[in-house]
Amino acid sequence: MSLPSSQPLSHLEPGIRLLHKSVGFIFQAALRAAIKLKLAEHLQDGPQTAKQIAQKIEANATMIHKILRLLATQNIFTAVDKHQFAMTPEAEFLLADHPHSLHKAVLMLTDKTLWEPSLHVAEMTLGEPIFKRIFGESFFEYWERNANLPHNFHDGMASFSTLENPFITAKYPFPENSLIADIGGGTGGLLLGVLDANPKTEGVLFDMKAVTDKHILHKLNDDSRWKIENGSFFEKVPSADFYLLKSICRDWDDDHLIQILTTIRQSMTKTSKVLLIDIHLNHDNQPNFGKNLGLLCSHLIIGADERTQEELEILLQQAGLKTTNILKTDCDLSILEAQIG
Protein backbone atom coordinates (compact mmCIF):
# COMPACT_ATOMS: atom_id res chain seq x y z
CA MET A 1 0.00 0.00 0.00
CA SER A 2 1.45 3.37 -0.99
CA LEU A 3 1.29 6.48 1.17
CA PRO A 4 -0.63 9.47 -0.16
CA SER A 5 1.83 11.84 -1.80
CA SER A 6 0.52 14.72 0.30
CA GLN A 7 1.39 13.05 3.62
CA PRO A 8 4.41 14.69 5.30
CA LEU A 9 7.40 12.42 5.75
CA SER A 10 8.83 14.16 8.81
CA HIS A 11 7.77 11.22 11.00
CA LEU A 12 10.33 9.08 9.14
CA GLU A 13 13.26 11.42 9.82
CA PRO A 14 14.08 9.84 13.22
CA GLY A 15 14.47 6.53 11.42
CA ILE A 16 16.99 8.07 9.03
CA ARG A 17 18.95 9.42 12.01
CA LEU A 18 18.88 5.97 13.60
CA LEU A 19 20.32 4.43 10.45
CA HIS A 20 23.15 6.96 10.47
CA LYS A 21 23.98 6.10 14.08
CA SER A 22 23.97 2.38 13.31
CA VAL A 23 27.19 2.65 11.30
CA GLY A 24 29.12 4.60 13.92
CA PHE A 25 31.56 1.72 14.31
CA ILE A 26 33.00 2.29 10.84
CA PHE A 27 34.18 5.75 11.89
CA GLN A 28 36.27 4.22 14.68
CA ALA A 29 37.64 1.71 12.17
CA ALA A 30 38.67 4.56 9.87
CA LEU A 31 40.27 6.40 12.78
CA ARG A 32 42.35 3.35 13.67
CA ALA A 33 43.34 2.92 10.03
CA ALA A 34 44.45 6.55 9.85
CA ILE A 35 46.90 5.94 12.68
CA LYS A 36 48.11 2.62 11.31
CA LEU A 37 48.73 4.26 7.91
CA LYS A 38 50.22 7.43 9.47
CA LEU A 39 47.93 9.64 7.42
CA ALA A 40 48.42 12.61 9.76
CA GLU A 41 52.19 12.35 9.38
CA HIS A 42 51.82 12.39 5.59
CA LEU A 43 49.59 15.48 5.69
CA GLN A 44 51.39 17.53 8.34
CA ASP A 45 53.53 19.38 5.75
CA GLY A 46 50.57 20.41 3.63
CA PRO A 47 47.55 19.17 1.64
CA GLN A 48 47.92 16.05 -0.46
CA THR A 49 45.73 13.78 -2.52
CA ALA A 50 44.97 10.21 -1.54
CA LYS A 51 46.89 9.15 -4.64
CA GLN A 52 50.03 10.96 -3.47
CA ILE A 53 49.84 9.32 -0.05
CA ALA A 54 49.08 5.91 -1.53
CA GLN A 55 52.17 6.08 -3.73
CA LYS A 56 54.37 6.72 -0.69
CA ILE A 57 53.03 3.81 1.35
CA GLU A 58 52.24 1.47 -1.54
CA ALA A 59 48.54 1.35 -0.72
CA ASN A 60 45.25 1.57 -2.61
CA ALA A 61 44.48 5.21 -3.35
CA THR A 62 40.72 4.66 -3.50
CA MET A 63 40.69 3.20 0.02
CA ILE A 64 42.87 6.03 1.34
CA HIS A 65 40.44 8.54 -0.17
CA LYS A 66 37.45 6.80 1.45
CA ILE A 67 39.12 6.84 4.87
CA LEU A 68 40.01 10.52 4.61
CA ARG A 69 36.62 11.65 3.33
CA LEU A 70 34.81 9.84 6.16
CA LEU A 71 37.08 11.26 8.85
CA ALA A 72 36.68 14.72 7.32
CA THR A 73 32.94 14.59 8.09
CA GLN A 74 33.90 14.83 11.78
CA ASN A 75 36.66 17.44 11.39
CA ILE A 76 39.49 14.92 11.50
CA PHE A 77 41.19 16.09 8.31
CA THR A 78 39.37 18.33 5.85
CA ALA A 79 38.77 18.18 2.11
CA VAL A 80 40.24 21.35 0.56
CA ASP A 81 39.01 20.46 -2.92
CA LYS A 82 37.73 17.44 -4.83
CA HIS A 83 40.94 15.48 -4.36
CA GLN A 84 43.14 17.07 -1.69
CA PHE A 85 42.93 16.68 2.08
CA ALA A 86 44.59 18.68 4.84
CA MET A 87 45.16 18.59 8.58
CA THR A 88 42.78 20.02 11.19
CA PRO A 89 43.37 20.86 14.88
CA GLU A 90 41.86 17.50 15.87
CA ALA A 91 44.03 15.60 13.40
CA GLU A 92 47.14 17.11 15.02
CA PHE A 93 46.53 14.88 18.06
CA LEU A 94 46.95 11.78 15.88
CA LEU A 95 50.62 12.64 15.36
CA ALA A 96 52.84 10.34 17.41
CA ASP A 97 55.22 13.19 18.30
CA HIS A 98 52.55 15.70 19.35
CA PRO A 99 53.24 16.82 22.97
CA HIS A 100 49.73 15.69 23.94
CA SER A 101 49.43 12.91 21.38
CA LEU A 102 46.38 10.65 21.49
CA HIS A 103 48.02 8.24 19.05
CA LYS A 104 48.31 5.39 21.56
CA ALA A 105 45.02 6.24 23.27
CA VAL A 106 43.10 5.81 20.01
CA LEU A 107 44.92 2.55 19.28
CA MET A 108 43.94 1.32 22.75
CA LEU A 109 40.30 2.39 22.43
CA THR A 110 39.99 0.69 19.05
CA ASP A 111 41.94 -2.44 20.02
CA LYS A 112 40.38 -5.89 19.66
CA THR A 113 40.37 -6.30 23.45
CA LEU A 114 37.76 -3.53 23.62
CA TRP A 115 35.99 -4.09 20.32
CA GLU A 116 35.35 -7.83 20.46
CA PRO A 117 33.62 -7.80 23.88
CA SER A 118 31.45 -4.89 22.70
CA LEU A 119 29.72 -7.27 20.29
CA HIS A 120 28.32 -9.10 23.30
CA VAL A 121 26.85 -6.29 25.43
CA ALA A 122 23.46 -8.03 25.41
CA GLU A 123 25.00 -11.10 27.07
CA MET A 124 26.59 -8.83 29.65
CA THR A 125 23.12 -7.96 30.93
CA LEU A 126 22.94 -11.59 32.10
CA GLY A 127 26.15 -11.20 34.09
CA GLU A 128 28.32 -13.28 31.78
CA PRO A 129 32.08 -12.46 31.96
CA ILE A 130 32.46 -11.84 28.24
CA PHE A 131 36.11 -10.75 28.25
CA LYS A 132 37.23 -13.92 30.00
CA ARG A 133 35.15 -16.05 27.64
CA ILE A 134 36.84 -14.50 24.61
CA PHE A 135 40.42 -14.13 25.85
CA GLY A 136 40.62 -16.88 28.46
CA GLU A 137 41.48 -14.61 31.39
CA SER A 138 40.30 -11.41 33.05
CA PHE A 139 40.98 -7.98 31.56
CA PHE A 140 43.67 -7.09 34.09
CA GLU A 141 45.27 -10.55 33.95
CA TYR A 142 45.51 -10.19 30.17
CA TRP A 143 47.23 -6.81 30.30
CA GLU A 144 49.49 -7.75 33.19
CA ARG A 145 50.73 -10.65 31.07
CA ASN A 146 50.94 -8.53 27.92
CA ALA A 147 52.28 -5.31 29.42
CA ASN A 148 55.16 -5.22 26.94
CA LEU A 149 53.05 -5.49 23.80
CA PRO A 150 53.20 -2.43 21.52
CA HIS A 151 50.16 -0.14 21.84
CA ASN A 152 49.03 -1.83 25.05
CA PHE A 153 46.43 -0.77 27.60
CA HIS A 154 48.90 0.96 29.91
CA ASP A 155 50.50 2.95 27.09
CA GLY A 156 47.03 3.89 25.90
CA MET A 157 46.00 5.15 29.33
CA ALA A 158 49.24 7.14 29.57
CA SER A 159 48.42 8.72 26.20
CA PHE A 160 44.88 9.44 27.42
CA SER A 161 46.34 11.22 30.43
CA THR A 162 48.68 13.51 28.50
CA LEU A 163 45.61 15.42 27.37
CA GLU A 164 43.81 15.46 30.73
CA ASN A 165 46.66 16.02 33.18
CA PRO A 166 47.20 19.76 32.51
CA PHE A 167 43.55 20.40 33.42
CA ILE A 168 44.07 18.64 36.76
CA THR A 169 47.30 20.40 37.71
CA ALA A 170 45.76 23.76 36.79
CA LYS A 171 42.77 23.19 39.08
CA TYR A 172 44.17 21.70 42.29
CA PRO A 173 46.76 23.61 44.40
CA PHE A 174 49.13 21.30 46.29
CA PRO A 175 50.76 22.86 49.38
CA GLU A 176 54.54 23.15 49.59
CA ASN A 177 56.44 20.24 51.15
CA SER A 178 53.61 17.81 50.39
CA LEU A 179 54.24 14.15 49.63
CA ILE A 180 51.93 13.04 46.82
CA ALA A 181 51.28 9.37 46.05
CA ASP A 182 49.82 8.47 42.66
CA ILE A 183 48.03 5.18 43.32
CA GLY A 184 47.74 2.98 40.25
CA GLY A 185 49.56 5.81 38.52
CA GLY A 186 50.79 3.84 35.54
CA THR A 187 53.91 5.31 33.97
CA GLY A 188 53.68 8.46 36.09
CA GLY A 189 52.35 11.05 33.66
CA LEU A 190 50.00 12.69 36.16
CA LEU A 191 52.56 12.66 38.97
CA LEU A 192 55.14 14.17 36.62
CA GLY A 193 52.74 16.99 35.80
CA VAL A 194 51.89 17.60 39.45
CA LEU A 195 55.54 17.69 40.54
CA ASP A 196 56.48 19.95 37.65
CA ALA A 197 53.67 22.39 38.48
CA ASN A 198 54.45 22.28 42.23
CA PRO A 199 58.27 22.44 42.50
CA LYS A 200 58.37 22.19 46.30
CA THR A 201 56.57 18.85 46.49
CA GLU A 202 57.70 15.23 46.30
CA GLY A 203 55.99 12.17 44.91
CA VAL A 204 55.60 8.41 45.01
CA LEU A 205 54.49 6.43 41.97
CA PHE A 206 52.67 3.27 43.07
CA ASP A 207 51.69 0.53 40.62
CA MET A 208 52.66 -2.94 39.45
CA LYS A 209 56.33 -3.34 38.54
CA ALA A 210 55.61 -4.33 34.94
CA VAL A 211 53.94 -0.93 34.53
CA THR A 212 56.31 1.33 36.48
CA ASP A 213 59.30 -0.15 34.65
CA LYS A 214 58.23 2.14 31.78
CA HIS A 215 57.88 5.26 33.95
CA ILE A 216 58.63 8.75 32.62
CA LEU A 217 59.45 10.49 35.91
CA HIS A 218 63.06 11.00 34.80
CA LYS A 219 61.69 13.82 32.62
CA LEU A 220 61.37 15.90 35.79
CA ASN A 221 65.19 16.21 35.76
CA ASP A 222 65.30 15.95 39.55
CA ASP A 223 65.44 12.36 40.74
CA SER A 224 65.56 13.47 44.38
CA ARG A 225 61.88 14.45 44.32
CA TRP A 226 60.31 11.13 43.40
CA LYS A 227 60.48 7.43 44.08
CA ILE A 228 58.71 4.30 42.90
CA GLU A 229 57.01 1.68 45.03
CA ASN A 230 55.44 -1.48 43.67
CA GLY A 231 52.55 -3.45 45.05
CA SER A 232 48.80 -3.98 45.05
CA PHE A 233 46.35 -1.33 46.25
CA PHE A 234 44.28 -4.15 47.72
CA GLU A 235 47.03 -4.87 50.24
CA LYS A 236 49.02 -1.76 51.21
CA VAL A 237 49.90 1.65 49.80
CA PRO A 238 52.62 4.16 50.80
CA SER A 239 52.03 6.84 53.41
CA ALA A 240 51.46 10.30 51.91
CA ASP A 241 49.83 13.69 52.37
CA PHE A 242 47.84 13.37 49.15
CA TYR A 243 46.64 10.28 47.30
CA LEU A 244 45.76 10.55 43.62
CA LEU A 245 43.32 8.03 42.13
CA LYS A 246 42.79 9.03 38.53
CA SER A 247 40.38 6.94 36.46
CA ILE A 248 40.72 4.08 38.94
CA CYS A 249 37.17 4.04 40.33
CA ARG A 250 35.53 3.13 37.03
CA ASP A 251 37.64 -0.03 36.73
CA TRP A 252 36.13 -1.73 39.79
CA ASP A 253 32.80 -2.81 41.20
CA ASP A 254 31.60 -1.28 44.47
CA ASP A 255 33.02 -3.96 46.77
CA HIS A 256 36.49 -3.83 45.24
CA LEU A 257 36.49 -0.03 45.19
CA ILE A 258 35.57 0.10 48.88
CA GLN A 259 38.44 -2.29 49.54
CA ILE A 260 40.87 -0.02 47.64
CA LEU A 261 39.68 3.07 49.50
CA THR A 262 39.89 1.24 52.83
CA THR A 263 43.48 0.22 52.11
CA ILE A 264 44.32 3.86 51.40
CA ARG A 265 42.54 5.08 54.54
CA GLN A 266 44.65 2.70 56.62
CA SER A 267 47.80 4.51 55.42
CA MET A 268 46.37 8.02 55.84
CA THR A 269 46.82 10.45 58.71
CA LYS A 270 44.08 12.80 59.94
CA THR A 271 45.34 15.52 57.58
CA SER A 272 45.89 13.32 54.52
CA LYS A 273 43.60 13.78 51.55
CA VAL A 274 42.55 11.40 48.80
CA LEU A 275 41.60 12.83 45.41
CA LEU A 276 39.24 10.79 43.25
CA ILE A 277 39.69 12.10 39.71
CA ASP A 278 36.89 10.83 37.52
CA ILE A 279 34.10 11.77 35.16
CA HIS A 280 30.91 12.34 37.16
CA LEU A 281 27.82 11.04 35.39
CA ASN A 282 24.82 13.31 34.91
CA HIS A 283 21.19 12.26 35.31
CA ASP A 284 19.83 13.93 32.17
CA ASN A 285 19.89 13.01 28.50
CA GLN A 286 22.84 15.22 27.63
CA PRO A 287 25.99 13.66 26.15
CA ASN A 288 28.54 12.66 28.76
CA PHE A 289 31.80 10.91 27.86
CA GLY A 290 31.50 8.97 31.10
CA LYS A 291 28.40 7.20 29.80
CA ASN A 292 30.45 5.86 26.89
CA LEU A 293 33.28 4.79 29.17
CA GLY A 294 30.88 3.33 31.73
CA LEU A 295 29.37 0.92 29.23
CA LEU A 296 32.81 0.19 27.78
CA CYS A 297 34.26 -0.68 31.18
CA SER A 298 31.28 -2.82 32.16
CA HIS A 299 31.74 -5.23 29.29
CA LEU A 300 35.42 -5.61 30.18
CA ILE A 301 35.07 -5.92 33.95
CA ILE A 302 31.83 -7.03 35.64
CA GLY A 303 30.52 -4.26 37.90
CA ALA A 304 32.88 -1.58 36.57
CA ASP A 305 31.31 1.79 35.76
CA GLU A 306 31.61 5.53 35.88
CA ARG A 307 29.56 6.89 38.78
CA THR A 308 27.68 9.97 39.85
CA GLN A 309 29.12 12.24 42.51
CA GLU A 310 26.55 10.94 44.99
CA GLU A 311 27.47 7.31 44.31
CA LEU A 312 31.16 8.03 44.89
CA GLU A 313 30.40 9.85 48.15
CA ILE A 314 28.45 6.84 49.45
CA LEU A 315 31.37 4.52 48.68
CA LEU A 316 33.77 6.91 50.40
CA GLN A 317 31.58 6.85 53.51
CA GLN A 318 31.55 3.06 53.52
CA ALA A 319 35.36 3.16 53.47
CA GLY A 320 35.48 5.54 56.44
CA LEU A 321 36.10 8.71 54.42
CA LYS A 322 34.14 11.94 53.98
CA THR A 323 33.97 14.41 51.11
CA THR A 324 35.63 17.76 51.85
CA ASN A 325 35.67 19.46 48.45
CA ILE A 326 34.59 18.98 44.82
CA LEU A 327 36.30 20.73 41.93
CA LYS A 328 35.20 20.61 38.28
CA THR A 329 38.07 20.86 35.82
CA ASP A 330 37.80 22.43 32.38
CA CYS A 331 37.71 18.98 30.77
CA ASP A 332 35.41 16.01 31.48
CA LEU A 333 37.00 15.27 34.85
CA SER A 334 36.05 16.31 38.38
CA ILE A 335 38.19 16.12 41.51
CA LEU A 336 36.46 14.77 44.61
CA GLU A 337 38.56 15.44 47.72
CA ALA A 338 38.07 13.35 50.88
CA GLN A 339 39.61 12.86 54.32
CA ILE A 340 39.18 10.39 57.15
CA GLY A 341 35.59 10.76 58.34
Coordinates of C-alpha atoms in Angstrom, one line a residue:
M1 CA 0.0 0.0 0.0
S2 CA 1.5 3.4 -1.0
L3 CA 1.3 6.5 1.2
P4 CA -0.6 9.5 -0.2
S5 CA 1.8 11.8 -1.8
S6 CA 0.5 14.7 0.3
Q7 CA 1.4 13.1 3.6
P8 CA 4.4 14.7 5.3
L9 CA 7.4 12.4 5.8
S10 CA 8.8 14.2 8.8
H11 CA 7.8 11.2 11.0
L12 CA 10.3 9.1 9.1
E13 CA 13.3 11.4 9.8
P14 CA 14.1 9.8 13.2
G15 CA 14.5 6.5 11.4
I16 CA 17.0 8.1 9.0
R17 CA 18.9 9.4 12.0
L18 CA 18.9 6.0 13.6
L19 CA 20.3 4.4 10.4
H20 CA 23.1 7.0 10.5
K21 CA 24.0 6.1 14.1
S22 CA 24.0 2.4 13.3
V23 CA 27.2 2.7 11.3
G24 CA 29.1 4.6 13.9
F25 CA 31.6 1.7 14.3
I26 CA 33.0 2.3 10.8
F27 CA 34.2 5.7 11.9
Q28 CA 36.3 4.2 14.7
A29 CA 37.6 1.7 12.2
A30 CA 38.7 4.6 9.9
L31 CA 40.3 6.4 12.8
R32 CA 42.3 3.4 13.7
A33 CA 43.3 2.9 10.0
A34 CA 44.5 6.5 9.9
I35 CA 46.9 5.9 12.7
K36 CA 48.1 2.6 11.3
L37 CA 48.7 4.3 7.9
K38 CA 50.2 7.4 9.5
L39 CA 47.9 9.6 7.4
A40 CA 48.4 12.6 9.8
E41 CA 52.2 12.4 9.4
H42 CA 51.8 12.4 5.6
L43 CA 49.6 15.5 5.7
Q44 CA 51.4 17.5 8.3
D45 CA 53.5 19.4 5.8
G46 CA 50.6 20.4 3.6
P47 CA 47.6 19.2 1.6
Q48 CA 47.9 16.1 -0.5
T49 CA 45.7 13.8 -2.5
A50 CA 45.0 10.2 -1.5
K51 CA 46.9 9.1 -4.6
Q52 CA 50.0 11.0 -3.5
I53 CA 49.8 9.3 0.0
A54 CA 49.1 5.9 -1.5
Q55 CA 52.2 6.1 -3.7
K56 CA 54.4 6.7 -0.7
I57 CA 53.0 3.8 1.4
E58 CA 52.2 1.5 -1.5
A59 CA 48.5 1.4 -0.7
N60 CA 45.3 1.6 -2.6
A61 CA 44.5 5.2 -3.4
T62 CA 40.7 4.7 -3.5
M63 CA 40.7 3.2 0.0
I64 CA 42.9 6.0 1.3
H65 CA 40.4 8.5 -0.2
K66 CA 37.4 6.8 1.4
I67 CA 39.1 6.8 4.9
L68 CA 40.0 10.5 4.6
R69 CA 36.6 11.7 3.3
L70 CA 34.8 9.8 6.2
L71 CA 37.1 11.3 8.9
A72 CA 36.7 14.7 7.3
T73 CA 32.9 14.6 8.1
Q74 CA 33.9 14.8 11.8
N75 CA 36.7 17.4 11.4
I76 CA 39.5 14.9 11.5
F77 CA 41.2 16.1 8.3
T78 CA 39.4 18.3 5.8
A79 CA 38.8 18.2 2.1
V80 CA 40.2 21.3 0.6
D81 CA 39.0 20.5 -2.9
K82 CA 37.7 17.4 -4.8
H83 CA 40.9 15.5 -4.4
Q84 CA 43.1 17.1 -1.7
F85 CA 42.9 16.7 2.1
A86 CA 44.6 18.7 4.8
M87 CA 45.2 18.6 8.6
T88 CA 42.8 20.0 11.2
P89 CA 43.4 20.9 14.9
E90 CA 41.9 17.5 15.9
A91 CA 44.0 15.6 13.4
E92 CA 47.1 17.1 15.0
F93 CA 46.5 14.9 18.1
L94 CA 47.0 11.8 15.9
L95 CA 50.6 12.6 15.4
A96 CA 52.8 10.3 17.4
D97 CA 55.2 13.2 18.3
H98 CA 52.6 15.7 19.4
P99 CA 53.2 16.8 23.0
H100 CA 49.7 15.7 23.9
S101 CA 49.4 12.9 21.4
L102 CA 46.4 10.6 21.5
H103 CA 48.0 8.2 19.1
K104 CA 48.3 5.4 21.6
A105 CA 45.0 6.2 23.3
V106 CA 43.1 5.8 20.0
L107 CA 44.9 2.6 19.3
M108 CA 43.9 1.3 22.7
L109 CA 40.3 2.4 22.4
T110 CA 40.0 0.7 19.0
D111 CA 41.9 -2.4 20.0
K112 CA 40.4 -5.9 19.7
T113 CA 40.4 -6.3 23.5
L114 CA 37.8 -3.5 23.6
W115 CA 36.0 -4.1 20.3
E116 CA 35.4 -7.8 20.5
P117 CA 33.6 -7.8 23.9
S118 CA 31.4 -4.9 22.7
L119 CA 29.7 -7.3 20.3
H120 CA 28.3 -9.1 23.3
V121 CA 26.9 -6.3 25.4
A122 CA 23.5 -8.0 25.4
E123 CA 25.0 -11.1 27.1
M124 CA 26.6 -8.8 29.7
T125 CA 23.1 -8.0 30.9
L126 CA 22.9 -11.6 32.1
G127 CA 26.1 -11.2 34.1
E128 CA 28.3 -13.3 31.8
P129 CA 32.1 -12.5 32.0
I130 CA 32.5 -11.8 28.2
F131 CA 36.1 -10.8 28.3
K132 CA 37.2 -13.9 30.0
R133 CA 35.1 -16.1 27.6
I134 CA 36.8 -14.5 24.6
F135 CA 40.4 -14.1 25.8
G136 CA 40.6 -16.9 28.5
E137 CA 41.5 -14.6 31.4
S138 CA 40.3 -11.4 33.1
F139 CA 41.0 -8.0 31.6
F140 CA 43.7 -7.1 34.1
E141 CA 45.3 -10.5 33.9
Y142 CA 45.5 -10.2 30.2
W143 CA 47.2 -6.8 30.3
E144 CA 49.5 -7.7 33.2
R145 CA 50.7 -10.6 31.1
N146 CA 50.9 -8.5 27.9
A147 CA 52.3 -5.3 29.4
N148 CA 55.2 -5.2 26.9
L149 CA 53.1 -5.5 23.8
P150 CA 53.2 -2.4 21.5
H151 CA 50.2 -0.1 21.8
N152 CA 49.0 -1.8 25.0
F153 CA 46.4 -0.8 27.6
H154 CA 48.9 1.0 29.9
D155 CA 50.5 3.0 27.1
G156 CA 47.0 3.9 25.9
M157 CA 46.0 5.1 29.3
A158 CA 49.2 7.1 29.6
S159 CA 48.4 8.7 26.2
F160 CA 44.9 9.4 27.4
S161 CA 46.3 11.2 30.4
T162 CA 48.7 13.5 28.5
L163 CA 45.6 15.4 27.4
E164 CA 43.8 15.5 30.7
N165 CA 46.7 16.0 33.2
P166 CA 47.2 19.8 32.5
F167 CA 43.6 20.4 33.4
I168 CA 44.1 18.6 36.8
T169 CA 47.3 20.4 37.7
A170 CA 45.8 23.8 36.8
K171 CA 42.8 23.2 39.1
Y172 CA 44.2 21.7 42.3
P173 CA 46.8 23.6 44.4
F174 CA 49.1 21.3 46.3
P175 CA 50.8 22.9 49.4
E176 CA 54.5 23.1 49.6
N177 CA 56.4 20.2 51.2
S178 CA 53.6 17.8 50.4
L179 CA 54.2 14.2 49.6
I180 CA 51.9 13.0 46.8
A181 CA 51.3 9.4 46.0
D182 CA 49.8 8.5 42.7
I183 CA 48.0 5.2 43.3
G184 CA 47.7 3.0 40.2
G185 CA 49.6 5.8 38.5
G186 CA 50.8 3.8 35.5
T187 CA 53.9 5.3 34.0
G188 CA 53.7 8.5 36.1
G189 CA 52.4 11.0 33.7
L190 CA 50.0 12.7 36.2
L191 CA 52.6 12.7 39.0
L192 CA 55.1 14.2 36.6
G193 CA 52.7 17.0 35.8
V194 CA 51.9 17.6 39.5
L195 CA 55.5 17.7 40.5
D196 CA 56.5 20.0 37.7
A197 CA 53.7 22.4 38.5
N198 CA 54.5 22.3 42.2
P199 CA 58.3 22.4 42.5
K200 CA 58.4 22.2 46.3
T201 CA 56.6 18.9 46.5
E202 CA 57.7 15.2 46.3
G203 CA 56.0 12.2 44.9
V204 CA 55.6 8.4 45.0
L205 CA 54.5 6.4 42.0
F206 CA 52.7 3.3 43.1
D207 CA 51.7 0.5 40.6
M208 CA 52.7 -2.9 39.5
K209 CA 56.3 -3.3 38.5
A210 CA 55.6 -4.3 34.9
V211 CA 53.9 -0.9 34.5
T212 CA 56.3 1.3 36.5
D213 CA 59.3 -0.1 34.6
K214 CA 58.2 2.1 31.8
H215 CA 57.9 5.3 33.9
I216 CA 58.6 8.7 32.6
L217 CA 59.5 10.5 35.9
H218 CA 63.1 11.0 34.8
K219 CA 61.7 13.8 32.6
L220 CA 61.4 15.9 35.8
N221 CA 65.2 16.2 35.8
D222 CA 65.3 15.9 39.5
D223 CA 65.4 12.4 40.7
S224 CA 65.6 13.5 44.4
R225 CA 61.9 14.4 44.3
W226 CA 60.3 11.1 43.4
K227 CA 60.5 7.4 44.1
I228 CA 58.7 4.3 42.9
E229 CA 57.0 1.7 45.0
N230 CA 55.4 -1.5 43.7
G231 CA 52.6 -3.5 45.0
S232 CA 48.8 -4.0 45.1
F233 CA 46.4 -1.3 46.3
F234 CA 44.3 -4.1 47.7
E235 CA 47.0 -4.9 50.2
K236 CA 49.0 -1.8 51.2
V237 CA 49.9 1.7 49.8
P238 CA 52.6 4.2 50.8
S239 CA 52.0 6.8 53.4
A240 CA 51.5 10.3 51.9
D241 CA 49.8 13.7 52.4
F242 CA 47.8 13.4 49.1
Y243 CA 46.6 10.3 47.3
L244 CA 45.8 10.5 43.6
L245 CA 43.3 8.0 42.1
K246 CA 42.8 9.0 38.5
S247 CA 40.4 6.9 36.5
I248 CA 40.7 4.1 38.9
C249 CA 37.2 4.0 40.3
R250 CA 35.5 3.1 37.0
D251 CA 37.6 0.0 36.7
W252 CA 36.1 -1.7 39.8
D253 CA 32.8 -2.8 41.2
D254 CA 31.6 -1.3 44.5
D255 CA 33.0 -4.0 46.8
H256 CA 36.5 -3.8 45.2
L257 CA 36.5 0.0 45.2
I258 CA 35.6 0.1 48.9
Q259 CA 38.4 -2.3 49.5
I260 CA 40.9 0.0 47.6
L261 CA 39.7 3.1 49.5
T262 CA 39.9 1.2 52.8
T263 CA 43.5 0.2 52.1
I264 CA 44.3 3.9 51.4
R265 CA 42.5 5.1 54.5
Q266 CA 44.7 2.7 56.6
S267 CA 47.8 4.5 55.4
M268 CA 46.4 8.0 55.8
T269 CA 46.8 10.5 58.7
K270 CA 44.1 12.8 59.9
T271 CA 45.3 15.5 57.6
S272 CA 45.9 13.3 54.5
K273 CA 43.6 13.8 51.5
V274 CA 42.6 11.4 48.8
L275 CA 41.6 12.8 45.4
L276 CA 39.2 10.8 43.2
I277 CA 39.7 12.1 39.7
D278 CA 36.9 10.8 37.5
I279 CA 34.1 11.8 35.2
H280 CA 30.9 12.3 37.2
L281 CA 27.8 11.0 35.4
N282 CA 24.8 13.3 34.9
H283 CA 21.2 12.3 35.3
D284 CA 19.8 13.9 32.2
N285 CA 19.9 13.0 28.5
Q286 CA 22.8 15.2 27.6
P287 CA 26.0 13.7 26.1
N288 CA 28.5 12.7 28.8
F289 CA 31.8 10.9 27.9
G290 CA 31.5 9.0 31.1
K291 CA 28.4 7.2 29.8
N292 CA 30.5 5.9 26.9
L293 CA 33.3 4.8 29.2
G294 CA 30.9 3.3 31.7
L295 CA 29.4 0.9 29.2
L296 CA 32.8 0.2 27.8
C297 CA 34.3 -0.7 31.2
S298 CA 31.3 -2.8 32.2
H299 CA 31.7 -5.2 29.3
L300 CA 35.4 -5.6 30.2
I301 CA 35.1 -5.9 34.0
I302 CA 31.8 -7.0 35.6
G303 CA 30.5 -4.3 37.9
A304 CA 32.9 -1.6 36.6
D305 CA 31.3 1.8 35.8
E306 CA 31.6 5.5 35.9
R307 CA 29.6 6.9 38.8
T308 CA 27.7 10.0 39.9
Q309 CA 29.1 12.2 42.5
E310 CA 26.5 10.9 45.0
E311 CA 27.5 7.3 44.3
L312 CA 31.2 8.0 44.9
E313 CA 30.4 9.8 48.1
I314 CA 28.4 6.8 49.4
L315 CA 31.4 4.5 48.7
L316 CA 33.8 6.9 50.4
Q317 CA 31.6 6.9 53.5
Q318 CA 31.6 3.1 53.5
A319 CA 35.4 3.2 53.5
G320 CA 35.5 5.5 56.4
L321 CA 36.1 8.7 54.4
K322 CA 34.1 11.9 54.0
T323 CA 34.0 14.4 51.1
T324 CA 35.6 17.8 51.9
N325 CA 35.7 19.5 48.4
I326 CA 34.6 19.0 44.8
L327 CA 36.3 20.7 41.9
K328 CA 35.2 20.6 38.3
T329 CA 38.1 20.9 35.8
D330 CA 37.8 22.4 32.4
C331 CA 37.7 19.0 30.8
D332 CA 35.4 16.0 31.5
L333 CA 37.0 15.3 34.9
S334 CA 36.1 16.3 38.4
I335 CA 38.2 16.1 41.5
L336 CA 36.5 14.8 44.6
E337 CA 38.6 15.4 47.7
A338 CA 38.1 13.4 50.9
Q339 CA 39.6 12.9 54.3
I340 CA 39.2 10.4 57.1
G341 CA 35.6 10.8 58.3

